[in-house]
PDB file of C-alpha atoms in Angstrom:
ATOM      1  CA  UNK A   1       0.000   0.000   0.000  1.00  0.00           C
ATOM      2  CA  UNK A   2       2.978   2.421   1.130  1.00  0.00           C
ATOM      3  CA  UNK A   3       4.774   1.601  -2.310  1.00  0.00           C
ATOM      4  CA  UNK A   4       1.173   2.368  -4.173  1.00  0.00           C
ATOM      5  CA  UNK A   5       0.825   5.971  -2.616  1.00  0.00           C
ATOM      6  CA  UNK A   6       4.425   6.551  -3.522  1.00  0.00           C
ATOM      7  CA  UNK A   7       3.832   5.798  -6.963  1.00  0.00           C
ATOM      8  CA  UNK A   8       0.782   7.557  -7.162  1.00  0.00           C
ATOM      9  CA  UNK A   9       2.162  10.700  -5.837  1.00  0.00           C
ATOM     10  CA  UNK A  10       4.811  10.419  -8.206  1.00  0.00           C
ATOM     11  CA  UNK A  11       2.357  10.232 -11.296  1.00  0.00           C
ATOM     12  CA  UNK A  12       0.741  13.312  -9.210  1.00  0.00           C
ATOM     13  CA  UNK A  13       3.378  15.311  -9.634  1.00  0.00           C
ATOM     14  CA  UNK A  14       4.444  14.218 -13.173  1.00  0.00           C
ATOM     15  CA  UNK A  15       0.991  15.708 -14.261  1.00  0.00           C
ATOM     16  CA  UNK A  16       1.618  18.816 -12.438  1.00  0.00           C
ATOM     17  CA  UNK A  17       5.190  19.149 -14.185  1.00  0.00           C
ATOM     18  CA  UNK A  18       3.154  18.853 -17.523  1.00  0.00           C
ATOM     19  CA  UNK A  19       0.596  21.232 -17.067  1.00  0.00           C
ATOM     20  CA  UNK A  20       3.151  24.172 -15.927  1.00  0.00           C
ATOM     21  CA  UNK A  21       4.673  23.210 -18.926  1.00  0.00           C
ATOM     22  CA  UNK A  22       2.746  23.516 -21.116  1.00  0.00           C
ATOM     23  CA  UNK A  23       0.984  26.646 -19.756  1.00  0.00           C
ATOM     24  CA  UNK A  24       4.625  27.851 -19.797  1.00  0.00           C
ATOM     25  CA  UNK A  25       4.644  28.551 -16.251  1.00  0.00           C
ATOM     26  CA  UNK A  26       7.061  29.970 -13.569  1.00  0.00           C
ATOM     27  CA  UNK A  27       7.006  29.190 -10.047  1.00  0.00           C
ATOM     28  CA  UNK A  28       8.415  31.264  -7.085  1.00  0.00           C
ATOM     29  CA  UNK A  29       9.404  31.075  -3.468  1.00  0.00           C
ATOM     30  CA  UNK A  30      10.506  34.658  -1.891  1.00  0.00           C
ATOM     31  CA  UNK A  31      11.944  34.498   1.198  1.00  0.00           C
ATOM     32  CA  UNK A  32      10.525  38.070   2.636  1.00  0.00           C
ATOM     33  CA  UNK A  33      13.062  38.242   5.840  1.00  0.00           C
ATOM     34  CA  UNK A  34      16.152  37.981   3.484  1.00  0.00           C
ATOM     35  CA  UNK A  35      15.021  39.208   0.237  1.00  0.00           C
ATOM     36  CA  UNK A  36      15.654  36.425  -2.018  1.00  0.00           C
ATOM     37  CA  UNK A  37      13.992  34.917  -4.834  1.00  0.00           C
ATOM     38  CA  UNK A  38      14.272  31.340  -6.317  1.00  0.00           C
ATOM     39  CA  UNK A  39      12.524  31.056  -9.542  1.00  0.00           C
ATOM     40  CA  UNK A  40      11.854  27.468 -11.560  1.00  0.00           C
ATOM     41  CA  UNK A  41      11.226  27.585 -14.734  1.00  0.00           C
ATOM     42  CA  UNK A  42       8.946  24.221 -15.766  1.00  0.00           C
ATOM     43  CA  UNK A  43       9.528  24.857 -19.734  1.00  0.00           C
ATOM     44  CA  UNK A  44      13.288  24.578 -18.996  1.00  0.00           C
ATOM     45  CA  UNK A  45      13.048  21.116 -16.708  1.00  0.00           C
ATOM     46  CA  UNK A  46      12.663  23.407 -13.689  1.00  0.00           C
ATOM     47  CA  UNK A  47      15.565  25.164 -13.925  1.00  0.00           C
ATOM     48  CA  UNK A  48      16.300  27.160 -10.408  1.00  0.00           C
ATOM     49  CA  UNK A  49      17.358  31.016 -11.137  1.00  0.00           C
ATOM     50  CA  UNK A  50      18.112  32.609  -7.510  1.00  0.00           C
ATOM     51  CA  UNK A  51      18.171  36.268  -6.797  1.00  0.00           C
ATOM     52  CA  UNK A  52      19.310  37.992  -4.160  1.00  0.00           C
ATOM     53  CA  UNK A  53      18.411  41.540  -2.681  1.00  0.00           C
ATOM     54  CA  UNK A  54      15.491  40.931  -5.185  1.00  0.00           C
ATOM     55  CA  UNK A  55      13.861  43.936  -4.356  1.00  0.00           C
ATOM     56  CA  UNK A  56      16.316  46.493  -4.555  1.00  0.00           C
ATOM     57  CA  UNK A  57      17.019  44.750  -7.954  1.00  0.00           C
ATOM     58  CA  UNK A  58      13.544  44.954  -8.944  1.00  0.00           C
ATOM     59  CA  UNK A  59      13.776  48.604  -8.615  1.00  0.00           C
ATOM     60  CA  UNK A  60      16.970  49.281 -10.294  1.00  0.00           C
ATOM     61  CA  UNK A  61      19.291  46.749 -12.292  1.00  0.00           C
ATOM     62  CA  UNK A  62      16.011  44.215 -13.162  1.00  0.00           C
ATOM     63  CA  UNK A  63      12.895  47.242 -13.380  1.00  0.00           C
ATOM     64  CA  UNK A  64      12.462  45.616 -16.949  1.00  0.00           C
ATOM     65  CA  UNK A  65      11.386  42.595 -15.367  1.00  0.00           C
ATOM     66  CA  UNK A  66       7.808  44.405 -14.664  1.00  0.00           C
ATOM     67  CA  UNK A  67       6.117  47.330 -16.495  1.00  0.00           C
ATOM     68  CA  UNK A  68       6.182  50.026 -14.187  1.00  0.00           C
ATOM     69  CA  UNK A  69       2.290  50.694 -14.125  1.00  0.00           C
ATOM     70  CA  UNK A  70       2.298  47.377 -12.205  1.00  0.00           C
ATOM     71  CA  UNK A  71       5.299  47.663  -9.971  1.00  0.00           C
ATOM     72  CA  UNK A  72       3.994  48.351  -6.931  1.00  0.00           C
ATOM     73  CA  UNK A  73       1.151  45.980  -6.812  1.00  0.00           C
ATOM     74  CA  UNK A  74       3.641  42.918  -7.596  1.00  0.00           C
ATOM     75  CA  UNK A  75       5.187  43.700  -4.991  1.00  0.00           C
ATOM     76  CA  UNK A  76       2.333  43.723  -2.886  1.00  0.00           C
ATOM     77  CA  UNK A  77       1.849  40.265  -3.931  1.00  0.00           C
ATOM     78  CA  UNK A  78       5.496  39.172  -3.250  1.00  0.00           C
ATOM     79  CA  UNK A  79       5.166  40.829   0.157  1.00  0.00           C
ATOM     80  CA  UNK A  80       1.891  38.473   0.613  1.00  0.00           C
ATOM     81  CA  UNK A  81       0.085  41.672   1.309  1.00  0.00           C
ATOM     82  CA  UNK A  82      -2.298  40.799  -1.948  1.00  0.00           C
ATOM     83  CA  UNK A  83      -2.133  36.968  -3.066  1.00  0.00           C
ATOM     84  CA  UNK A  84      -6.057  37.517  -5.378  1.00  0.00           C
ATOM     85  CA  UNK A  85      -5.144  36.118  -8.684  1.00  0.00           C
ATOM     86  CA  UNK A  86      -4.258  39.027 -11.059  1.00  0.00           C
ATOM     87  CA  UNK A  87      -2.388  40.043 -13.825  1.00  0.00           C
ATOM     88  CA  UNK A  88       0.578  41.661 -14.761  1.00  0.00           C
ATOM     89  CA  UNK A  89       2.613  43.377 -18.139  1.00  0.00           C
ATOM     90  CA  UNK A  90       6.368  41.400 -16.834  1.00  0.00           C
ATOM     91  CA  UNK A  91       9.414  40.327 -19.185  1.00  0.00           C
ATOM     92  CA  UNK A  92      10.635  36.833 -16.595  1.00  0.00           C
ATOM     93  CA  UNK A  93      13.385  35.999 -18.711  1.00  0.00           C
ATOM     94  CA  UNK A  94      16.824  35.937 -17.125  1.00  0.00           C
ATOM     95  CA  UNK A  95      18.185  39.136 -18.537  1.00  0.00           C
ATOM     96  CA  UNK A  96      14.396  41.356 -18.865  1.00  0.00           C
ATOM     97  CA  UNK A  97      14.702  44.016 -21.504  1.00  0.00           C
ATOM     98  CA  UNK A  98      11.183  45.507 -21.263  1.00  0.00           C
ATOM     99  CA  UNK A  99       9.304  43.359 -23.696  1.00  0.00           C
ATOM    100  CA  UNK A 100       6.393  42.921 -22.040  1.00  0.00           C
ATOM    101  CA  UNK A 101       3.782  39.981 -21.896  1.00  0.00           C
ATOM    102  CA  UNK A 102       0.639  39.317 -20.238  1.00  0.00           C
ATOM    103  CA  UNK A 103       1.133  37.121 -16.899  1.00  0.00           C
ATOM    104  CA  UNK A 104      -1.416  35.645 -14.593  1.00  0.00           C
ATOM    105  CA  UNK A 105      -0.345  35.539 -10.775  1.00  0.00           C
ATOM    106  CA  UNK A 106      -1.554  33.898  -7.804  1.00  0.00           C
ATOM    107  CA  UNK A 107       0.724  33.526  -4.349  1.00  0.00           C
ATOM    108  CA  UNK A 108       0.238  32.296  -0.886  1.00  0.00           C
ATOM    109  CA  UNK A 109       1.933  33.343   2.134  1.00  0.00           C
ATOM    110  CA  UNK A 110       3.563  31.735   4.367  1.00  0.00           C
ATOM    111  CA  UNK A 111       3.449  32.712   8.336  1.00  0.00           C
ATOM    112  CA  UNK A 112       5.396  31.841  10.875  1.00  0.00           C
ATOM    113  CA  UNK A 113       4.572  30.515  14.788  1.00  0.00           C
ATOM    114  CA  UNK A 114       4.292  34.624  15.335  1.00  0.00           C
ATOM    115  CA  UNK A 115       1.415  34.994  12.274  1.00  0.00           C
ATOM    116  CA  UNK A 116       4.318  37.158  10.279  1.00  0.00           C
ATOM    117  CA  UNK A 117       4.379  36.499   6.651  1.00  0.00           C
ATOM    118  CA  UNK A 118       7.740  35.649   6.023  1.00  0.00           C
ATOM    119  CA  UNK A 119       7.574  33.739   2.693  1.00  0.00           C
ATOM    120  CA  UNK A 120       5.628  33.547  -0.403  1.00  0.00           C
ATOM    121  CA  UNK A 121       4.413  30.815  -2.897  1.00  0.00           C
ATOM    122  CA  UNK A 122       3.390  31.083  -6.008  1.00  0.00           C
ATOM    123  CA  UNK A 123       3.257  30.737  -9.827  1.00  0.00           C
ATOM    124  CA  UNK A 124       2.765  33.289 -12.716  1.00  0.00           C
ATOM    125  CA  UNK A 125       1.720  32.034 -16.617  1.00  0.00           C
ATOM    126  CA  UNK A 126       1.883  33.855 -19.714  1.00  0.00           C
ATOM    127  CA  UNK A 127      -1.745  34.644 -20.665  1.00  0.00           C
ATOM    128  CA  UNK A 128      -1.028  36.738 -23.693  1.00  0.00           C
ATOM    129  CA  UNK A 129      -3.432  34.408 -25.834  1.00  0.00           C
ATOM    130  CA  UNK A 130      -5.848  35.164 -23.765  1.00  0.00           C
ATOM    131  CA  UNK A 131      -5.347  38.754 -23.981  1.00  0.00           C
ATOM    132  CA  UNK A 132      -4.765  39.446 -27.319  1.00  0.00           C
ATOM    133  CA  UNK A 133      -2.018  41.866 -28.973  1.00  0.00           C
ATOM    134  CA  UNK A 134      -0.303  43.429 -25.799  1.00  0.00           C
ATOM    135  CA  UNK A 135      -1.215  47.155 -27.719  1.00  0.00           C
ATOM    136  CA  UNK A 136      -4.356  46.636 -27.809  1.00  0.00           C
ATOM    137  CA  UNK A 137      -4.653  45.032 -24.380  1.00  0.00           C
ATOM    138  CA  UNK A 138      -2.272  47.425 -22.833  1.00  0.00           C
ATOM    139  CA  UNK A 139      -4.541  50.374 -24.313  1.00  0.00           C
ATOM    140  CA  UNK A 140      -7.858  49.052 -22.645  1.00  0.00           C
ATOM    141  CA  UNK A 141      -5.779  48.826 -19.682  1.00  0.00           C
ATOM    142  CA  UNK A 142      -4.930  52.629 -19.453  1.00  0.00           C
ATOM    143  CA  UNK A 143      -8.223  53.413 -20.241  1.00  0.00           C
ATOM    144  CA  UNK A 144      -9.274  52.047 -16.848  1.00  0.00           C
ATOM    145  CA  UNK A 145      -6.725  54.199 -15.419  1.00  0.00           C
ATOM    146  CA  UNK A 146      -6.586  57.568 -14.687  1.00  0.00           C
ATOM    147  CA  UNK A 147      -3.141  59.210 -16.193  1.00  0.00           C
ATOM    148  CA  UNK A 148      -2.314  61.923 -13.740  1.00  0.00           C
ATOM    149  CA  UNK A 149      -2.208  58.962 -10.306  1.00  0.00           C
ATOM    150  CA  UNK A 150      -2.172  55.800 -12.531  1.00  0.00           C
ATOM    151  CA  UNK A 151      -4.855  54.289 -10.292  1.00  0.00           C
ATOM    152  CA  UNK A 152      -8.330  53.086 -11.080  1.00  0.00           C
ATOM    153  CA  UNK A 153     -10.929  56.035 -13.061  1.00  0.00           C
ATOM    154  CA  UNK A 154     -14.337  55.889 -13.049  1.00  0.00           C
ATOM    155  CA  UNK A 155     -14.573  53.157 -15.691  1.00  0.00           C
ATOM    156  CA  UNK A 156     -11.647  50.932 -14.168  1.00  0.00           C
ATOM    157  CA  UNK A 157     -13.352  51.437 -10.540  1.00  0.00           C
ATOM    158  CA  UNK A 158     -16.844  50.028 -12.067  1.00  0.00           C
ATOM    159  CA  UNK A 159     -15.296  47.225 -14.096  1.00  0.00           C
ATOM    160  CA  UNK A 160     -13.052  45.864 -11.124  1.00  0.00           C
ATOM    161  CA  UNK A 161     -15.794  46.082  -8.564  1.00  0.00           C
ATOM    162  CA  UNK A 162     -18.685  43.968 -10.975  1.00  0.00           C
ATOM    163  CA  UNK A 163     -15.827  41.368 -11.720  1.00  0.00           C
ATOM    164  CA  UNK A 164     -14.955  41.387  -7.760  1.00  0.00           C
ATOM    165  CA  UNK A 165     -18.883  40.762  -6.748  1.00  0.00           C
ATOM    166  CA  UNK A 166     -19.824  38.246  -9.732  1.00  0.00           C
ATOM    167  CA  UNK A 167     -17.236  36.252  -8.272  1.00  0.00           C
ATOM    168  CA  UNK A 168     -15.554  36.025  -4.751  1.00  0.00           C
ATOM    169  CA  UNK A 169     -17.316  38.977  -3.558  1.00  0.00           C
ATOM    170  CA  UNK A 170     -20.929  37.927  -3.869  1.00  0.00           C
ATOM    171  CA  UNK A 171     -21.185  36.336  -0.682  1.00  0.00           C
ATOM    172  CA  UNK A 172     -19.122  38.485   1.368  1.00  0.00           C
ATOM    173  CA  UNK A 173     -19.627  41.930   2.477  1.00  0.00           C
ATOM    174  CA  UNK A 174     -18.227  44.772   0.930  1.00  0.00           C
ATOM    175  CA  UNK A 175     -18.761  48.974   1.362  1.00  0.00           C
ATOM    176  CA  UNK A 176     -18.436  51.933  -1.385  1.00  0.00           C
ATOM    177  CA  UNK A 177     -16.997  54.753   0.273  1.00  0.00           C
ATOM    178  CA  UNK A 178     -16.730  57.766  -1.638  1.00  0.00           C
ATOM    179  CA  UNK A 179     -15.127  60.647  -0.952  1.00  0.00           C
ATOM    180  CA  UNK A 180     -15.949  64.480  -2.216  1.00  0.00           C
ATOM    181  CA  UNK A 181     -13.703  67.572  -2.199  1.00  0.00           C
ATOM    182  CA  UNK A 182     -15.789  70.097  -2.820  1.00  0.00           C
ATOM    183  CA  UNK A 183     -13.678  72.861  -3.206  1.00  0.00           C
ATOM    184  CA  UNK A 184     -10.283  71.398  -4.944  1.00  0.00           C
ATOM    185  CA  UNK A 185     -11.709  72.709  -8.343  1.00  0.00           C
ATOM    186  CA  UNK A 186     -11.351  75.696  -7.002  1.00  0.00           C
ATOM    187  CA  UNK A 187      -7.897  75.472  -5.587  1.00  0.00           C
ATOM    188  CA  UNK A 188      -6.972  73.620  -8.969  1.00  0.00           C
ATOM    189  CA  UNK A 189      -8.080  77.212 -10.900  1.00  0.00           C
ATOM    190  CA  UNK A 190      -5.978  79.270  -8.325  1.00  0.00           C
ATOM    191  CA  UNK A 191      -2.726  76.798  -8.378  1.00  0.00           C
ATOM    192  CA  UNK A 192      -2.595  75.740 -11.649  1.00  0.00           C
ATOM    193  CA  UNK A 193      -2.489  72.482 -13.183  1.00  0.00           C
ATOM    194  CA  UNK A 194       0.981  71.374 -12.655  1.00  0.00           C
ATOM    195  CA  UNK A 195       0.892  72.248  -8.808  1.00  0.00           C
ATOM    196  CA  UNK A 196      -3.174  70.583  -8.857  1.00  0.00           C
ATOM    197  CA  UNK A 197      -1.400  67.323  -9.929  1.00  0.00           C
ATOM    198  CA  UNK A 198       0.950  66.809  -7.449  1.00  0.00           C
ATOM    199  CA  UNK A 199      -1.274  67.586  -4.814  1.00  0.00           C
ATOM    200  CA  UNK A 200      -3.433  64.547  -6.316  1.00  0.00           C
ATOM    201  CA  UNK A 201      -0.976  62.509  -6.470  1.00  0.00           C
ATOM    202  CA  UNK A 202      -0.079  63.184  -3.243  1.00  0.00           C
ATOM    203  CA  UNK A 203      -3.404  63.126  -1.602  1.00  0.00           C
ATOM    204  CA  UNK A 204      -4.002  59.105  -3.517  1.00  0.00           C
ATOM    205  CA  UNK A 205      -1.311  57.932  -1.920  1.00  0.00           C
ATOM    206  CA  UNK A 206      -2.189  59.776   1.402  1.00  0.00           C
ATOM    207  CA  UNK A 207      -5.948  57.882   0.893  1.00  0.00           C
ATOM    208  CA  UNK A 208      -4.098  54.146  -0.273  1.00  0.00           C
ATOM    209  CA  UNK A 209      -2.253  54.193   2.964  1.00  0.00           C
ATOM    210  CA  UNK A 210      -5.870  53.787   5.107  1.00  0.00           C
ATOM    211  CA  UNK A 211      -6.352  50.810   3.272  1.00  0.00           C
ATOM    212  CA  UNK A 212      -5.458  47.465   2.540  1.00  0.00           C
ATOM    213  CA  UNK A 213      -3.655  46.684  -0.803  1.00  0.00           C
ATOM    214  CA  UNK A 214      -6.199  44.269  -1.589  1.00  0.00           C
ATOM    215  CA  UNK A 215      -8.952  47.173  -1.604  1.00  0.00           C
ATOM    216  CA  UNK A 216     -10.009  49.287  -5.106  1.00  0.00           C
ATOM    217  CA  UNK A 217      -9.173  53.014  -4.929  1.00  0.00           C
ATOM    218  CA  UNK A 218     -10.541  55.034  -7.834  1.00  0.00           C
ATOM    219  CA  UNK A 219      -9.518  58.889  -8.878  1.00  0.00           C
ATOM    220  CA  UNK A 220     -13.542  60.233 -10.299  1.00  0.00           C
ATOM    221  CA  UNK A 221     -12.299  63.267 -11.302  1.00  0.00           C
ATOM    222  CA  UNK A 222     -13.556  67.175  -9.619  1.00  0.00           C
ATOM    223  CA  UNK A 223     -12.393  65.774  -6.269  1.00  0.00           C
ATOM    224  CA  UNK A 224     -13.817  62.727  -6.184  1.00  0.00           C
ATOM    225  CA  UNK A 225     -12.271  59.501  -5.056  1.00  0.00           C
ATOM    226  CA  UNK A 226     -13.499  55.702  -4.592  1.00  0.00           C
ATOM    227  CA  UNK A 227     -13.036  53.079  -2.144  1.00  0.00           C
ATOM    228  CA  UNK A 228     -14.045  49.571  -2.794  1.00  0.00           C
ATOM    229  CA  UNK A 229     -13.344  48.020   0.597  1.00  0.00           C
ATOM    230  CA  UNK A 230     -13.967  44.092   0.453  1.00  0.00           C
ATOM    231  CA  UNK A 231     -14.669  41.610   3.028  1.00  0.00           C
ATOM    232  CA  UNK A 232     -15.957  44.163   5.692  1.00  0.00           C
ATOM    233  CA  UNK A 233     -16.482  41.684   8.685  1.00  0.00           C
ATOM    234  CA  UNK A 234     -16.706  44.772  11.257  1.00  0.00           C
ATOM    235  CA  UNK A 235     -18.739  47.443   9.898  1.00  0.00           C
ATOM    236  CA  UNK A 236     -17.970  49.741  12.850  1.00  0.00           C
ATOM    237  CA  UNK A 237     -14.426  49.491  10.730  1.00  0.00           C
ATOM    238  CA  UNK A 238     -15.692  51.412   8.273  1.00  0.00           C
ATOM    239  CA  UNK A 239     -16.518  54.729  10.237  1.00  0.00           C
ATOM    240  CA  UNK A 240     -13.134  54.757  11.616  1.00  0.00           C
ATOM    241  CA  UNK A 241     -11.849  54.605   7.930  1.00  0.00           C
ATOM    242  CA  UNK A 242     -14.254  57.952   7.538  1.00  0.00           C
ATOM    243  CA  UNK A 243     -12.358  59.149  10.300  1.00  0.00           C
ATOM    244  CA  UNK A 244      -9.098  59.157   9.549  1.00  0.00           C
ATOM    245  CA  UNK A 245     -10.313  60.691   5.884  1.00  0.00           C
ATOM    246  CA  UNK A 246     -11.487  63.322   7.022  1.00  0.00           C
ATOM    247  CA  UNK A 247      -8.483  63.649   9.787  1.00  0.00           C
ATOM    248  CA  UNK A 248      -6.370  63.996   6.472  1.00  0.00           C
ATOM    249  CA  UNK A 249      -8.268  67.559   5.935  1.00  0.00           C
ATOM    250  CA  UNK A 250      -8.702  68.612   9.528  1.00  0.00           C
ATOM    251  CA  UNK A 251      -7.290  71.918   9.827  1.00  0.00           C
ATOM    252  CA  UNK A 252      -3.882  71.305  11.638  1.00  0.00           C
ATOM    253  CA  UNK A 253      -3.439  68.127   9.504  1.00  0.00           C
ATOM    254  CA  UNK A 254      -1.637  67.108   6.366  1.00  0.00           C
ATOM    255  CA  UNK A 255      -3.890  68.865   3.965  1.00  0.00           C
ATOM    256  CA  UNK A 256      -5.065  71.066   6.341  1.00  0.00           C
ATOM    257  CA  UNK A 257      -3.467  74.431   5.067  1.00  0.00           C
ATOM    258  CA  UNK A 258      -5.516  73.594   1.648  1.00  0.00           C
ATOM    259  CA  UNK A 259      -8.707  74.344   3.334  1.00  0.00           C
ATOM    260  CA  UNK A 260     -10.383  71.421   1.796  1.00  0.00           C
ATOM    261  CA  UNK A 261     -14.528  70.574   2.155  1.00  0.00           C
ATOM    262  CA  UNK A 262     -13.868  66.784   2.646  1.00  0.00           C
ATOM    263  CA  UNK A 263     -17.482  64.966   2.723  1.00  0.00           C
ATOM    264  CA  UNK A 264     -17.351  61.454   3.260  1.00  0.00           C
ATOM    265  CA  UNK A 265     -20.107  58.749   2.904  1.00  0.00           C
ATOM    266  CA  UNK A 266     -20.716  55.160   2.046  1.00  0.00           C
ATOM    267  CA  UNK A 267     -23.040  52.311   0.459  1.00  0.00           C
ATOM    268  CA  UNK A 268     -22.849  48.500   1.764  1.00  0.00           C
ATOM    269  CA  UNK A 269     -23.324  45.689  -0.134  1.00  0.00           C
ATOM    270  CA  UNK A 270     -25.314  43.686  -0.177  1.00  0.00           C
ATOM    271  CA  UNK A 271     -27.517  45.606   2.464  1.00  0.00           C
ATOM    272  CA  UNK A 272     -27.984  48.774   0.593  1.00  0.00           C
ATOM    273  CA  UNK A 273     -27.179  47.839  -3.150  1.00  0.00           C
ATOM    274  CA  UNK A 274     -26.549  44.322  -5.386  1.00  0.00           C
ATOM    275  CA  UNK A 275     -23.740  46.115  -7.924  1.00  0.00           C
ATOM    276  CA  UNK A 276     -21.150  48.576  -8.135  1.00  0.00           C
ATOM    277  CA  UNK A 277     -23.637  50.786  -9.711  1.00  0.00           C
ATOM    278  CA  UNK A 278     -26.613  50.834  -7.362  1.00  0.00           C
ATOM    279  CA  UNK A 279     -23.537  51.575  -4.569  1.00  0.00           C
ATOM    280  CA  UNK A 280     -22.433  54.083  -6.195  1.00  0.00           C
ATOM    281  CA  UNK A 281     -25.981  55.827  -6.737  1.00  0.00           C
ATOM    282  CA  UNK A 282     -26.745  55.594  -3.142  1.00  0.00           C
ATOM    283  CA  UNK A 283     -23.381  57.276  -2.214  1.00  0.00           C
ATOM    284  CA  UNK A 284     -23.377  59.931  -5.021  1.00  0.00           C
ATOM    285  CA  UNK A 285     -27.071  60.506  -3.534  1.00  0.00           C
ATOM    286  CA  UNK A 286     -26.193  60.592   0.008  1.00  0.00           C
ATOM    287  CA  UNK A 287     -22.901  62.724  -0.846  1.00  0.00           C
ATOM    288  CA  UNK A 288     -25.064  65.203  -2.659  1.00  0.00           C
ATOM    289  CA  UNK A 289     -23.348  65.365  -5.899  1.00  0.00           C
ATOM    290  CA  UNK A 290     -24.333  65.261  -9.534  1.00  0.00           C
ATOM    291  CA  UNK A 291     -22.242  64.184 -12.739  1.00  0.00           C
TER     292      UNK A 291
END
């Protein structure tokens, strides 16, 4: 019997060697506490590659390896602080020049006795088939984006939350929070653009820091931003998130000096809304502002 399972895992994993092969995949294991990668290749026998200080690498000497558009969110899933299956413009070869493909990823973390990641699994497959011609894929991508922070727009916001709830989202639940400067028009006309910009950029990354990396943030456009927050297990959470917002724009705060109107309200699913768009309605409604 012992001799049968042995076998039988063997076969196991001979079937698993073919089907990374032939979806041309790559495996990794990043050791977080050390910062180093080992890659296996499964079209190559499962050749090892090894990298060490793969981050600061990733930045500098290997930043062909991953279209910067994506850059930070891979390493959100190498960090294990976003393992959702997603995908990626990367060039894995040993030497990346910058010719980009479409990859799938998906990664576990690993903890240890503590409950500190310190390790992540995973794979990544090219799904350029799937995708079409990376132009034309790489176009519909930016068109979900907006170009000034490079985060979701209005479009990209609406298409990742449907695709979230159709799937692992529809049984979990989830809050639109919106939030409304009413006055940064304003500030944008007496600034200019250039200076308006920075500020925006500024203020995203100000709002992505409340959140978790897993979680949709959206730039609307006339000082309006999204939140998608998923999984909301503690809704009392989500009025200490509205909090520290609007603590962002209190008057001896970061932003304060700007004098900024910052409104702040919200739309839970599936209590107050079945889609993205019915959320949305409700907070735009509650908010008090019009398209």
């Amino acid at each position: 019997m012992q001799q049968y399972k042995e076998n039988q895992m063997e076969d196991v994993g001979r079937c698993l060697h073919l089907l990374l092969e032939r979806l041309g995949a790559i495996t990794f294991d990043y050791d977080i506490v050390k910062d180093v990668m080992l890659f296996s290749i499964a079209n190559t026998g499962g050749e090892l590659r090894r990298i060490e200080a793969y981050r600061k690498k990733l930045c500098t000497v290997n930043r062909a390896a991953v279209h910067p558009d994506f850059l930070d969110r891979l390493l959100a899933v190498y960090m294990g602080q976003n393992v959702t299956a997603q995908e990626f413009l990367m060039d894995p070869s040993p030497r990346p020049t910058g010719k980009f493909s479409w990859y799938e990823v998906v990664a576990q973390p690993i903890f240890d006795v503590e409950g500190h990641i310190v390790r992540t699994l995973g794979i990544f497959w090219n799904i350029e088939d799937r995708k079409g011609q990376m132009e034309t894929s790489f176009a519909r991508f930016r068109s979900e984006r907006d170009p000034i922070t490079g985060i979701l727009n209005q479009q990209g916001m609406e298409k990742a939350a449907a695709a979230y709830l159709a799937a692992q989202g529809i049984e979990e639940n989830n809050v639109l929070l919106l939030v409304y400067l009413k006055n940064f028009g304003a500030i944008e006309e007496q600034r200019g653009k250039r200076w308006s910009d920075q500020l925006l950029i500024r203020i995203c990354k100000g709002l992505g820091r409340l959140f978790r990396a897993g979680d949709l943030l959206a730039h609307l456009g006339g000082g309006r931003f999204a939140v998608f927050i998923k999984d909301v297990n503690m809704p009392e959470v989500v009025a200490l998130k509205m909090q520290a917002i609007k603590a962002l724009f209190a008057v001896d705060a970061e932003y304060g000096a700007y004098d900024f109107d910052c409104r702040v309200e919200t739309a839970f699913y599936p209590k107050e809304g079945n889609s993205y768009l019915e959320l949305f309605a409700l907070a735009r409604d509650k908010i008090g502002v019009r398209d």
